[in-house]
Amino acid sequence: MNEPVSGIAPALSLPEPDRSSRGAGAPETDERIRELRGGGVAVVVHLPDEGLPEVLHWGRDLGALAPGELDQLRLARARPVSPSALDEPWPLTLLPGEHDGWEGRPGLAAHRRGRAEHPRWTVAEVRVEPQRLRVRAAADGLALDIELSLDDAGVLRLAHELTNTAAEPLALTGLETVLPVGDRVGEVLDFTGRWTRERAPQRRALAQGSHVRETRRGRTGHDAPFVLALGAPGFSTDAGEIWAVHLAWSGDAVYRHDALPEARPLVGAGPLLRAGEIELAPGESFRTPTAVFIWSDQGTDGIGARLHRSLRSRSSHPRRPRPVVLNTWEAVYFQHDLGRLEALAETAAAIGVERFVLDDGWFRGRRDDRAGLGDWTVDPEVWPEGLHPIVGRVRSLGMQFGLWFEPEMVNPDSDLARDHPEWMLQPLDAGIRAWRGQYVLNVAHPAAFEYLLTSIAAIVHEYRLDYIKWDQNRDLIEAAHEGRANVLRHTEAVYRLLDRLRTLHPALEIESCASGGARVDMGILERTDRVWASDTNDPIERLAIQRWTELLLPLELIGSHIGPPVAHTTHRATGLDFRIATALFGSAGIEWDLTSCTPAELDQLRAGIAAYRRLRGLLHTGALTHPDTGDDGAGATCVIAEDRSRAVVRLARHATANRALAPMLRVPGLDPNHRYRVTPVPELPVPRGLDDTPPPWLREGLLLPGSVLTEVGVQPPLLAPGEALVLELTREPRG
Ligand code: DGJ
């Protein structure tokens, strides 16, 4: 029998739904298609009488569609029966599986004592709120809650929660979220990396098949896929359609895309579940981390713009000005000495630093990186009066005080390891390979959890800490509790620990660090205030790392420090002006022994800090873009105020140019009908450049309509590698 389509005669034969299988509260006919709209994006979901919801459209907003039109959209999407294929049309659902007819990687993988689960889902309940849809489905022995929400930035969040409703345990080995993307995708972008080279992009042609990137590092990882983007062929920084996913999760992950000959392409992500890791007892549930899906027709900057807007709309988003930080790590390493640190603090305060962070080396037994982790009390030999003398001095200089912790780790040479071998996630006698001489504590162990919470909270309380740098310096190989893989529960426990600490100390700010930038994800950022993007302070390396970190995060969340003249991680020498220009576009700080600086260097730092403090209101709220420079050796970074009244643009060169005349620097996104005054940022030196005579406007500045700056641009000087020009654009009142 044909299924009637309201008001329009059906053109195709569709199977009659089996009404007998409809659960209580199943949607009425005219409510079977739901549209979520926000930020110029629409997600249209079909709720069938049988089986799980299908996404009919995820992409550009289609406008408000009438029920009849939504039904027509469903019809327009209805698939024919392909040759040499299943006898009936089959649905591509939000949790695709073999019972549906899907033969790619399944959304759900589970078994009961070896008996495979191929659930036959029925939607039991649908809850619709503005921009949010919750669907409860049931199958024999299982319940599934699907939650989709679309925010005003057009960012879609999707999570599944699976409940075992049978009397037998359920072994879960996969639960992933996926969405169909446009058929016109042809290229794939994701990321890789290593220590001091995080978030390196890799791009390739889309190939057929189910393609999976797994991470098994027990933390997000230096080589995390980060953002998996499927785009129309040739998508660029500012053009082309892209469908992307990011998993808000700091443990093992699966990023996947599926392009099967008989189905629409999919993109998705989920937690990586190791064998035996998740076994659901009767009545128990498992909820996936939230997957964040982003569509844009404006290239990678369009993806970034949506993510930044979405993150900035969170109530927990840091809104106080991001202070200038002095971090002691590369300044003194483990050489903690009150006199030396006081001198550092005094110099820092004198040039405008606002937060002093005492890094690794302050706690019991921590004279180098081989001992002490786990013993979270102040070392009485180095600090006989506790940290009070340095905290007091820092505060008397008008700065905030922050402290380094690495709560998840233990050195075998620590009282914690000696007293509580049962708290280890990696038993010390199991022959597991050490990493920086350290092993992982099982934070999911209730007593270990309480110990960490109590000891960290006591230090926060005693010294009224403003800030914690929360480090994590190793991958979690062979991480198990009583023989059972335990990365997932451990990661959840770390989140709980952070949440509890923040509840106890709501004003405390926390930075996420993991051997530099190995924990940069939206899961950790739900409970932290900035990330340490990388352990390299070499500005040449940093420019690339920050550029792609900015795909996910706005500048105020990305820690960036001015390091010493010769970078400790690369041994490369760079100029101070270049190091300042690099750190300016971030949550800025210094990591350098300032007591070794010349007066001229201190003056330059003071001026750079003044520029940051003057411009951070704009840098940390404006729209970020990366205008195409037309030059492989140089990158541009631009921030334009929401009201388009101001902008800052940095042109930075990391390699020589292939032309003698630098391409025009264009600034998209300005108000075309207003004039802007263009000048170099006055606090920063204008780079010398390689031209015999620099472009004349650099001296007097320019006054040009936004339309000209966007379409024609300005002639920049030919910068030498390691030089940056930072421009300020100010809209003139209409006169
Ligand atoms: C690794 C971090 O990334 C560094 O910034 C520093 O905090 C060290 N750990 C300290 O051990």
mmCIF file of C-alpha atoms and ligand atoms in Angstrom, residues 329 334 359-360 366 404 406 436 469 471 473 513-516 532 535 591, ligand 1:
data_model
loop_
_atom_site.group_PDB
_atom_site.id
_atom_site.type_symbol
_atom_site.label_atom_id
_atom_site.label_comp_id
_atom_site.label_asym_id
_atom_site.label_seq_id
_atom_site.Cartn_x
_atom_site.Cartn_y
_atom_site.Cartn_z
ATOM 1 C CA TRP A 329 59.318 26.745 33.556
ATOM 2 C CA PHE A 334 63.643 22.844 38.733
ATOM 3 C CA ASP A 359 55.663 25.651 37.392
ATOM 4 C CA ASP A 360 56.948 22.150 38.186
ATOM 5 C CA ARG A 366 60.720 17.119 43.225
ATOM 6 C CA TRP A 404 51.542 23.742 38.515
ATOM 7 C CA GLU A 406 50.186 16.979 37.523
ATOM 8 C CA ARG A 436 59.471 10.558 31.831
ATOM 9 C CA LYS A 469 48.268 24.679 35.388
ATOM 10 C CA ASP A 471 49.584 19.048 33.374
ATOM 11 C CA ASN A 473 52.783 14.155 30.706
ATOM 12 C CA CYS A 513 48.373 21.169 29.542
ATOM 13 C CA ALA A 514 49.632 17.737 28.483
ATOM 14 C CA SER A 515 53.291 17.617 27.436
ATOM 15 C CA GLY A 516 52.399 20.866 25.727
ATOM 16 C CA TRP A 532 48.721 25.210 26.600
ATOM 17 C CA ASP A 535 55.784 23.111 24.606
ATOM 18 C CA GLU A 591 58.480 32.032 29.661
HETATM 19 C C1 DGJ B 1 55.235 19.815 30.440
HETATM 20 C C2 DGJ B 1 54.604 21.133 30.171
HETATM 21 O O1 DGJ B 1 54.083 21.176 28.890
HETATM 22 C C3 DGJ B 1 55.622 22.239 30.428
HETATM 23 O O2 DGJ B 1 55.077 23.485 30.102
HETATM 24 C C4 DGJ B 1 56.053 22.181 31.852
HETATM 25 O O3 DGJ B 1 54.981 22.488 32.689
HETATM 26 C C5 DGJ B 1 56.590 20.800 32.175
HETATM 27 N N1 DGJ B 1 55.688 19.759 31.803
HETATM 28 C C6 DGJ B 1 56.909 20.686 33.635
HETATM 29 O O4 DGJ B 1 57.276 19.423 33.991
#
